[in-house]
PDB file of C-alpha atoms in Angstrom:
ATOM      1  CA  UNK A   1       0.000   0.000   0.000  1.00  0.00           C
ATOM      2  CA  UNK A   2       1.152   3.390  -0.999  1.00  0.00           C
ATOM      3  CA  UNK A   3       2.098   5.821   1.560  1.00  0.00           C
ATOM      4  CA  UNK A   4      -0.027   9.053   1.367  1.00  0.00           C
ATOM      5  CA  UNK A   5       3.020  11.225   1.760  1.00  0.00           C
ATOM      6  CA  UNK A   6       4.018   9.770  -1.418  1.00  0.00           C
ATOM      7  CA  UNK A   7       1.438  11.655  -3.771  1.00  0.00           C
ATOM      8  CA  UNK A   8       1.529  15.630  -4.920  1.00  0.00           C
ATOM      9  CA  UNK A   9      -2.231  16.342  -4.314  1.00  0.00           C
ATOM     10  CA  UNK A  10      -5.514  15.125  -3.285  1.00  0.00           C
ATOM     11  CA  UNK A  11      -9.120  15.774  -4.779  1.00  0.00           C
ATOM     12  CA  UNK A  12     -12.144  15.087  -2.308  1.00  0.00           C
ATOM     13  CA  UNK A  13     -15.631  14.451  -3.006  1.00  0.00           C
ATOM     14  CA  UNK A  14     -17.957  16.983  -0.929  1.00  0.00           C
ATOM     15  CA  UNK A  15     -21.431  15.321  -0.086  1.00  0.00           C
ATOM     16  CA  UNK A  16     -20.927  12.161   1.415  1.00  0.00           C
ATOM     17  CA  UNK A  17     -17.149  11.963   1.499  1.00  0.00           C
ATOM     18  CA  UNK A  18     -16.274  15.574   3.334  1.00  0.00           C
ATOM     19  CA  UNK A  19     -19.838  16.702   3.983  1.00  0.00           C
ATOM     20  CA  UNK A  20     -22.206  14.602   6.226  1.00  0.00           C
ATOM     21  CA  UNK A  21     -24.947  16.160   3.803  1.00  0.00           C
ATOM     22  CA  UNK A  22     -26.935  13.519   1.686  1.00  0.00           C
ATOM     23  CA  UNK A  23     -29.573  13.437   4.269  1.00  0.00           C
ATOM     24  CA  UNK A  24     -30.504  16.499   2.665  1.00  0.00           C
ATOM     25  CA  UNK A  25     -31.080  15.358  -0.636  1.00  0.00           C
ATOM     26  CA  UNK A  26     -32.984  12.193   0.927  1.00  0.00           C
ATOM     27  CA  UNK A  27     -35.111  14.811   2.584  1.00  0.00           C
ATOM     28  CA  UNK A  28     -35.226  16.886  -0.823  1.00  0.00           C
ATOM     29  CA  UNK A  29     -36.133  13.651  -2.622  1.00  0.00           C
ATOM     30  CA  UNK A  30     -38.695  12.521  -0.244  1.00  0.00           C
ATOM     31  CA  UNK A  31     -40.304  15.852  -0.171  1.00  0.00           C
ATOM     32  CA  UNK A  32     -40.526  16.544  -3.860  1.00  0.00           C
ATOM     33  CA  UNK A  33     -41.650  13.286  -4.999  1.00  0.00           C
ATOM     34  CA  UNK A  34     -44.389  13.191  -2.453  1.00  0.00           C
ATOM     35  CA  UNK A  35     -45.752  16.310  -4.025  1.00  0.00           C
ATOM     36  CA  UNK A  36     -45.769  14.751  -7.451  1.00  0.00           C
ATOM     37  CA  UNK A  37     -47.483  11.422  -6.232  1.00  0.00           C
ATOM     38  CA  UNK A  38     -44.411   9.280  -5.797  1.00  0.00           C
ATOM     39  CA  UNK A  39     -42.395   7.377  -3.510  1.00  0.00           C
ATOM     40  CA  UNK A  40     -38.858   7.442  -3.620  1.00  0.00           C
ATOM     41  CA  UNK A  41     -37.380   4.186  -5.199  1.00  0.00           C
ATOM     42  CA  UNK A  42     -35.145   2.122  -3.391  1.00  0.00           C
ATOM     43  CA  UNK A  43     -32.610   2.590  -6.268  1.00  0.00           C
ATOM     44  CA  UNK A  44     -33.372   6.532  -7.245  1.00  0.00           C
ATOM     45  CA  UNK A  45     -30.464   7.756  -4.698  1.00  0.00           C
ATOM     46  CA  UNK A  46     -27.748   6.078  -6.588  1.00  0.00           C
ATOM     47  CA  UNK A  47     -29.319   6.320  -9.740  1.00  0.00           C
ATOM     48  CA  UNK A  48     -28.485  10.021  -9.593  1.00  0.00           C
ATOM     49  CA  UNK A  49     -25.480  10.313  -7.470  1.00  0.00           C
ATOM     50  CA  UNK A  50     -22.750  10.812  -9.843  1.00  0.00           C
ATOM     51  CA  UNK A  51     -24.818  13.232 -11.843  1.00  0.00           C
ATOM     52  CA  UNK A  52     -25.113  17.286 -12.221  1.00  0.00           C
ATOM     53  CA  UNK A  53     -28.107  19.347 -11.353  1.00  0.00           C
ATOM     54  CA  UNK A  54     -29.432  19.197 -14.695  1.00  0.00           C
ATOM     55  CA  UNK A  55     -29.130  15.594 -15.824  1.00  0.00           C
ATOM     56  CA  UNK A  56     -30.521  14.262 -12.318  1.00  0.00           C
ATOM     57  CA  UNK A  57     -33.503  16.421 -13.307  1.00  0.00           C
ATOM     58  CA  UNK A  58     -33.810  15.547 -17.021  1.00  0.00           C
ATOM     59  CA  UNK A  59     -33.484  11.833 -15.554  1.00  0.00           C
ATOM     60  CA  UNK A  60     -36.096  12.322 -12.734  1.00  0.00           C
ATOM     61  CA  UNK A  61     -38.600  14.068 -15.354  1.00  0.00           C
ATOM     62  CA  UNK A  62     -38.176  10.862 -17.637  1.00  0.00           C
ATOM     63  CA  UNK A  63     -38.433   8.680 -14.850  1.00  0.00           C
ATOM     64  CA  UNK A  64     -41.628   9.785 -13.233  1.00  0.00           C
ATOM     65  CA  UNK A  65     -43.037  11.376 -16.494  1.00  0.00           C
ATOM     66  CA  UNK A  66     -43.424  14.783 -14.639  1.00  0.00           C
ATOM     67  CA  UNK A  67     -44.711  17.640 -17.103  1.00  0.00           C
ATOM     68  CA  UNK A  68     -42.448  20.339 -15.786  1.00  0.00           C
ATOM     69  CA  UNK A  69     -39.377  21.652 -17.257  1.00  0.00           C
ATOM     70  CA  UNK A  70     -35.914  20.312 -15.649  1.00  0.00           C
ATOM     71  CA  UNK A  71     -35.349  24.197 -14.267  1.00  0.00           C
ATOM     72  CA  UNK A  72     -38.136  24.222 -12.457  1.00  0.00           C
ATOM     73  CA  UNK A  73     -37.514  21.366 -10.756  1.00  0.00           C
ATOM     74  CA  UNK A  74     -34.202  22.280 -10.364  1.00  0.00           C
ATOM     75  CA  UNK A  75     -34.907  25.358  -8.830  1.00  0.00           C
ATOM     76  CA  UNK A  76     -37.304  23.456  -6.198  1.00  0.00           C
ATOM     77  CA  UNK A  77     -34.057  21.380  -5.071  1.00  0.00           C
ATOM     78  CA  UNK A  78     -32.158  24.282  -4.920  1.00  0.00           C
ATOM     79  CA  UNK A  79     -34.636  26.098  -3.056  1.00  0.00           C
ATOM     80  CA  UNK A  80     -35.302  23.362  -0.353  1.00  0.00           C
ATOM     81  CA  UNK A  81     -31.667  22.291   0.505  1.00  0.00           C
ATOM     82  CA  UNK A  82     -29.954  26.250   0.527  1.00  0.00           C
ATOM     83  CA  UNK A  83     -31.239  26.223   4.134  1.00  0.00           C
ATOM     84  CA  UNK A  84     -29.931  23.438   5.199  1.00  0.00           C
ATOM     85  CA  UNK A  85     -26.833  23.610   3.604  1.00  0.00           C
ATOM     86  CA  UNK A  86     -26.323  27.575   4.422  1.00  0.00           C
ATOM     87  CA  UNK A  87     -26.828  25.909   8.619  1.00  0.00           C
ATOM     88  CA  UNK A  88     -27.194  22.734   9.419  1.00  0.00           C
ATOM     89  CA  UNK A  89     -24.954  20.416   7.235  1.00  0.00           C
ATOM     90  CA  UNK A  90     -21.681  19.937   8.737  1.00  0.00           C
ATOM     91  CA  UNK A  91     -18.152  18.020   8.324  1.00  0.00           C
ATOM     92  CA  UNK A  92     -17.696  14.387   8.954  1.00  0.00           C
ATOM     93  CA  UNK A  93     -15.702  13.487  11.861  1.00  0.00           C
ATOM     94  CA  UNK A  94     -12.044  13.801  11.611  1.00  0.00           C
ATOM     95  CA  UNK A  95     -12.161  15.834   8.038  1.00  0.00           C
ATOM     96  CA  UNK A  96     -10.755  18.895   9.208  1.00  0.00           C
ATOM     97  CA  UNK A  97      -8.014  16.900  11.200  1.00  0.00           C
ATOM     98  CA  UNK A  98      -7.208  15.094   7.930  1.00  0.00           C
ATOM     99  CA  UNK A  99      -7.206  18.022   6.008  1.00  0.00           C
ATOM    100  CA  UNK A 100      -4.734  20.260   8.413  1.00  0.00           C
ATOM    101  CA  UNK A 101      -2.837  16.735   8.103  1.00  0.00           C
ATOM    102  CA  UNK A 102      -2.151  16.761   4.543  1.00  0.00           C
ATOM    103  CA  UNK A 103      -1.920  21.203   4.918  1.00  0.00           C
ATOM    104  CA  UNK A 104       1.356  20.417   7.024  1.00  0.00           C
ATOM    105  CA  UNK A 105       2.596  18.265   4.540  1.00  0.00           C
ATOM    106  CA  UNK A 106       2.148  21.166   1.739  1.00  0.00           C
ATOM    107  CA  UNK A 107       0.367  18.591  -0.782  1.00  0.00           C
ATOM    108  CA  UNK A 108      -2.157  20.975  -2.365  1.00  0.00           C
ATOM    109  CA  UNK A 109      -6.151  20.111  -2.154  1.00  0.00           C
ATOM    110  CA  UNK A 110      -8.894  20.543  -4.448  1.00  0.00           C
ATOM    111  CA  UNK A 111     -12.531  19.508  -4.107  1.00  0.00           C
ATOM    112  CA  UNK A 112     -14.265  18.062  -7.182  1.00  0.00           C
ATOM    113  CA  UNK A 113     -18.478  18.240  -6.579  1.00  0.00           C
ATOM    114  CA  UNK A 114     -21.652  17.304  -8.565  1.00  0.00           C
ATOM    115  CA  UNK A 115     -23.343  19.709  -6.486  1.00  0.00           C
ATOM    116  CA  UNK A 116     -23.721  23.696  -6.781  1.00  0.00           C
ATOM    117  CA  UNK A 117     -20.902  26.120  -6.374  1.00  0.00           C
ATOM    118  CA  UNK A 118     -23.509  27.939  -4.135  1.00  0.00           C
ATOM    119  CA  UNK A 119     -24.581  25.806  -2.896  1.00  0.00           C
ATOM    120  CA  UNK A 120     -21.378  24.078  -1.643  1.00  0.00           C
ATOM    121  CA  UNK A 121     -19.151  27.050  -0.873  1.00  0.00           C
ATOM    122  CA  UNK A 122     -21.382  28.768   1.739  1.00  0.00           C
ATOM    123  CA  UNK A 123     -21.547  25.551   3.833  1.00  0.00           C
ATOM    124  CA  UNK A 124     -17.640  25.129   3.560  1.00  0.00           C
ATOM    125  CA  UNK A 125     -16.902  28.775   4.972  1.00  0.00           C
ATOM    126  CA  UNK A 126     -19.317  28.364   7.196  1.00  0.00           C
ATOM    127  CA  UNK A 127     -17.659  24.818   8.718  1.00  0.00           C
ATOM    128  CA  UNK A 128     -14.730  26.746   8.361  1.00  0.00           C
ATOM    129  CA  UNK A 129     -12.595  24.116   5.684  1.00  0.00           C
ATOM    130  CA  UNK A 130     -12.860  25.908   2.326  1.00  0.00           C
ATOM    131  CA  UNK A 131      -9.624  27.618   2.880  1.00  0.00           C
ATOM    132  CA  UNK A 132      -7.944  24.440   2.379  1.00  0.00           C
ATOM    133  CA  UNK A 133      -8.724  23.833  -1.268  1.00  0.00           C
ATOM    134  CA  UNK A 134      -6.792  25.475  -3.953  1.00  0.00           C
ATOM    135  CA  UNK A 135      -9.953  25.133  -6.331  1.00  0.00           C
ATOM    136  CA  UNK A 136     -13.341  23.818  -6.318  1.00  0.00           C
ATOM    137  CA  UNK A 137     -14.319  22.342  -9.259  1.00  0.00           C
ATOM    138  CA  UNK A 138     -18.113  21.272  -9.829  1.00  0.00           C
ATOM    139  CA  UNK A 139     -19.448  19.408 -12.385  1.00  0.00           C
ATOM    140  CA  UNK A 140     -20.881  21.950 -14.089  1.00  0.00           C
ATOM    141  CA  UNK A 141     -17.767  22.825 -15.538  1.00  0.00           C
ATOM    142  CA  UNK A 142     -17.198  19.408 -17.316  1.00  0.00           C
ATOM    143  CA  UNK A 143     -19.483  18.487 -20.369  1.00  0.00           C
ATOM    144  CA  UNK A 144     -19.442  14.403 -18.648  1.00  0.00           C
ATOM    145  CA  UNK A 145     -20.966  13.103 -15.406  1.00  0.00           C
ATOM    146  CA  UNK A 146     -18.918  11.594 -12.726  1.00  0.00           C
ATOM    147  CA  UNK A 147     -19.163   8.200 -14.079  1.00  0.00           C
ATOM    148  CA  UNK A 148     -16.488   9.487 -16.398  1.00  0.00           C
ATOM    149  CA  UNK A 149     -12.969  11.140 -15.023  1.00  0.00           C
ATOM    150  CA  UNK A 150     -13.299  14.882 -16.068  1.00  0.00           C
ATOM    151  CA  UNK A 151     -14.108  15.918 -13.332  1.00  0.00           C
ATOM    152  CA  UNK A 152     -11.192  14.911 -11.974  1.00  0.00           C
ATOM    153  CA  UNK A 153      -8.666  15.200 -14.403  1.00  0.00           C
ATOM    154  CA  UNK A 154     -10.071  18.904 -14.416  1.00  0.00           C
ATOM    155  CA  UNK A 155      -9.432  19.516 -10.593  1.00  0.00           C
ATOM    156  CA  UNK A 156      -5.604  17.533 -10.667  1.00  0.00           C
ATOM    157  CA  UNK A 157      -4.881  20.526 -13.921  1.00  0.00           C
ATOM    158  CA  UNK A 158      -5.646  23.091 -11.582  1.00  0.00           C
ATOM    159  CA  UNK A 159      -3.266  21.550  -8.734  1.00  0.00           C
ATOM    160  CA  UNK A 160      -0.658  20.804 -11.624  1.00  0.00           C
ATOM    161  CA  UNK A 161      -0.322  17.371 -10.640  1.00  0.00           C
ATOM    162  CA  UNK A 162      -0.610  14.306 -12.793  1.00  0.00           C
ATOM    163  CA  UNK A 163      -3.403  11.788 -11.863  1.00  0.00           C
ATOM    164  CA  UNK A 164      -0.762   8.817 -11.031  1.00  0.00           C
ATOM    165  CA  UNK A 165       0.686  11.271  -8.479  1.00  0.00           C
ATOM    166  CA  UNK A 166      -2.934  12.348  -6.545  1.00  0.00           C
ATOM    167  CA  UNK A 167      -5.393  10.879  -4.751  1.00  0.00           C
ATOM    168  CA  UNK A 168      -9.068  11.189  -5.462  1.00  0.00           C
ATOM    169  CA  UNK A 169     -10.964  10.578  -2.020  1.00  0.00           C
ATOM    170  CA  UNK A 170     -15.013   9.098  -2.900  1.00  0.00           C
ATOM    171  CA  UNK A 171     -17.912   7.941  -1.699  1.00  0.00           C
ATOM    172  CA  UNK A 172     -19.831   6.771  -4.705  1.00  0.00           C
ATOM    173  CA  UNK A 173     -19.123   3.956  -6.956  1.00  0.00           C
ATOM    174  CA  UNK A 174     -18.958   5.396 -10.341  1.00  0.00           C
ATOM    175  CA  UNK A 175     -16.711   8.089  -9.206  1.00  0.00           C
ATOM    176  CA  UNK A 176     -14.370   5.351  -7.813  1.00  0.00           C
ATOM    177  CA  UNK A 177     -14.397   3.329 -11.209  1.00  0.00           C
ATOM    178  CA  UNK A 178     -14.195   6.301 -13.170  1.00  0.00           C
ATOM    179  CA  UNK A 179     -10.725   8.334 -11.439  1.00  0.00           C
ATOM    180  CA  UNK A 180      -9.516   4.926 -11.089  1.00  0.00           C
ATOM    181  CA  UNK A 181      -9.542   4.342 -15.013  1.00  0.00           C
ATOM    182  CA  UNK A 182      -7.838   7.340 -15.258  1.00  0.00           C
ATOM    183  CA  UNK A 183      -5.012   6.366 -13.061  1.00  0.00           C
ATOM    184  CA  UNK A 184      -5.899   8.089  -9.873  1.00  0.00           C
ATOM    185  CA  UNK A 185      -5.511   6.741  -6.479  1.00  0.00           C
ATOM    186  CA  UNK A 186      -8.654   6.061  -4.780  1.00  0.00           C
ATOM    187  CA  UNK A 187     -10.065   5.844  -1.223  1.00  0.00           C
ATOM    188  CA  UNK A 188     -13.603   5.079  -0.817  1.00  0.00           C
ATOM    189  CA  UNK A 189     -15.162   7.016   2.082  1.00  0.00           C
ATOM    190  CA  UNK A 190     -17.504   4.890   3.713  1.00  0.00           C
ATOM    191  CA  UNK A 191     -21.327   6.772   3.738  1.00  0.00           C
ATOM    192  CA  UNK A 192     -24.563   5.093   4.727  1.00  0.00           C
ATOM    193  CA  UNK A 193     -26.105   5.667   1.379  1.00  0.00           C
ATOM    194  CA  UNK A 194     -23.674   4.268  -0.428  1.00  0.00           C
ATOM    195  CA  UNK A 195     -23.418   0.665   1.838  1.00  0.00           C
ATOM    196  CA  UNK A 196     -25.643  -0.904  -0.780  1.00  0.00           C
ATOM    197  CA  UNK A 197     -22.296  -0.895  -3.351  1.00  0.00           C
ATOM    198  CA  UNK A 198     -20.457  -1.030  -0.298  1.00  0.00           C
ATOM    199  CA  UNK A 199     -18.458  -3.825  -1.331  1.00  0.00           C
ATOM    200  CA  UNK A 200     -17.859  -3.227  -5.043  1.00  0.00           C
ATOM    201  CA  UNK A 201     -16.289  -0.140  -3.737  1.00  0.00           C
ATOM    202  CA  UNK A 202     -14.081  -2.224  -1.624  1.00  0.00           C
ATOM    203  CA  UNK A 203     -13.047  -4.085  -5.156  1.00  0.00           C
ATOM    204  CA  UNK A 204     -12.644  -1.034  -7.266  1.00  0.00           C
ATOM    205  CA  UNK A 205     -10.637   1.362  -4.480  1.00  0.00           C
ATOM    206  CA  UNK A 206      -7.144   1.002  -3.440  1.00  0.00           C
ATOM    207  CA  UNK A 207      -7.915   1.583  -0.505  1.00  0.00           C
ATOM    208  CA  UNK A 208     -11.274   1.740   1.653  1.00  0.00           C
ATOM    209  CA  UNK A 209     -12.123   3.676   4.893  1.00  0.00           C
ATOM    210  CA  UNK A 210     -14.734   4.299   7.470  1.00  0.00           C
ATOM    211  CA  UNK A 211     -13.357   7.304   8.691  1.00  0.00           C
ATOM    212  CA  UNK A 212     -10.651   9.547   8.127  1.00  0.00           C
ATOM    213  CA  UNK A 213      -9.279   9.015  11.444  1.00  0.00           C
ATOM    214  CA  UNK A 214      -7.675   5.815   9.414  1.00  0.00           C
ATOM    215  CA  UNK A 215      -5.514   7.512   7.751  1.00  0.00           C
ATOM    216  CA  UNK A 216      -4.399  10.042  10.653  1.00  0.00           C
TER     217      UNK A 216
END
């Protein structure tokens, strides 16, 4: 097993990974699916987990056959889950002493999220960690998903650091598989709502954590 000190960056996934923050989207889901006369499928979490905004909107319209456009629904996501992420979401336990950890050791950070700039960069001033990344990169900027590497290979260009020297830090599945292809490092980041692929994780990371007190 590789030594962490051994690699020029690291790239983190936000909700789920850094964040203890997919309750609200579980919330969000419950809440706006109710109003359209729907339950939420045990599958519809994961379905949408690697995607933007927009796609998990064009996806959820298809799904359900809603007759609204995706930016009104998108704007009823965004509406519900500012609150809570502008207050109540916070870090997991032991992120910020894993990110002062790798700070000492002057490997540069980046973040690398499916989920809104402002959305995201409120709650990590407000937790006090967004200091520590040198960019932010959301998937909005990519023209893929996270079941494909842009995302990441966009982030590690902004560090300057090639993907075989950086680690990409995940708590989905298809972000695992897809920085791994690229020849990242991975850790998967043990979350509750991803135990269902809790074990193909296992298979596709390097490496596999419950906390981040492992690798203090």
């Amino acid at each position: 097993m590789r030594s962490l000190s051994d690699f020029s960056g690291f790239i983190f996934d936000l909700d789920g990974t850094l964040l203890d923050s997919l309750w609200v989207w579980r919330e969000v889901d419950i809440v706006s699916l109710k109003r359209r006369g729907h339950d939420v499928p045990d599958d519809y979490a994961q379905a949408i987990a690697h995607m933007s905004f927009a796609d998990a909107a064009k996806y959820t319209i298809e799904r359900f056959q809603l007759s609204e456009s995706p930016e009104a629904l998108m704007d009823e996501w965004y509406s519900m889950a500012m609150q809570e992420y502008h207050t109540r979401v916070m870090a997991k336990p032991y992120v910020r002493a894993f990110l002062e950890h790798v700070q000492a050791q002057g490997i540069p950070m980046a973040a690398a999220t499916a989920s809104e700039r402002t959305l995201i960069c409120p709650a990590l001033e407000r937790i006090g960690i967004l200091d520590f990344f040198q960019n932010v990169t959301t998937i909005q900027e990519v023209t893929r998903d996270k079941s494909f590497p842009d995302i990441y290979l966009l982030a590690a260009e902004r560090l300057g650091v090639a993907p075989e020297n950086c680690v990409v830090c995940e708590d989905i599945l298809a972000g695992i598989q897809s920085a791994k292809s690229a020849g990242f490092y991975t850790i998967g980041v043990e979350e509750p709502f991803s135990l269902p692929n809790r074990e193909k994780i296992r298979q596709h990371a390097d490496r596999y954590i419950e906390s981040f007190a492992e690798l203090l």
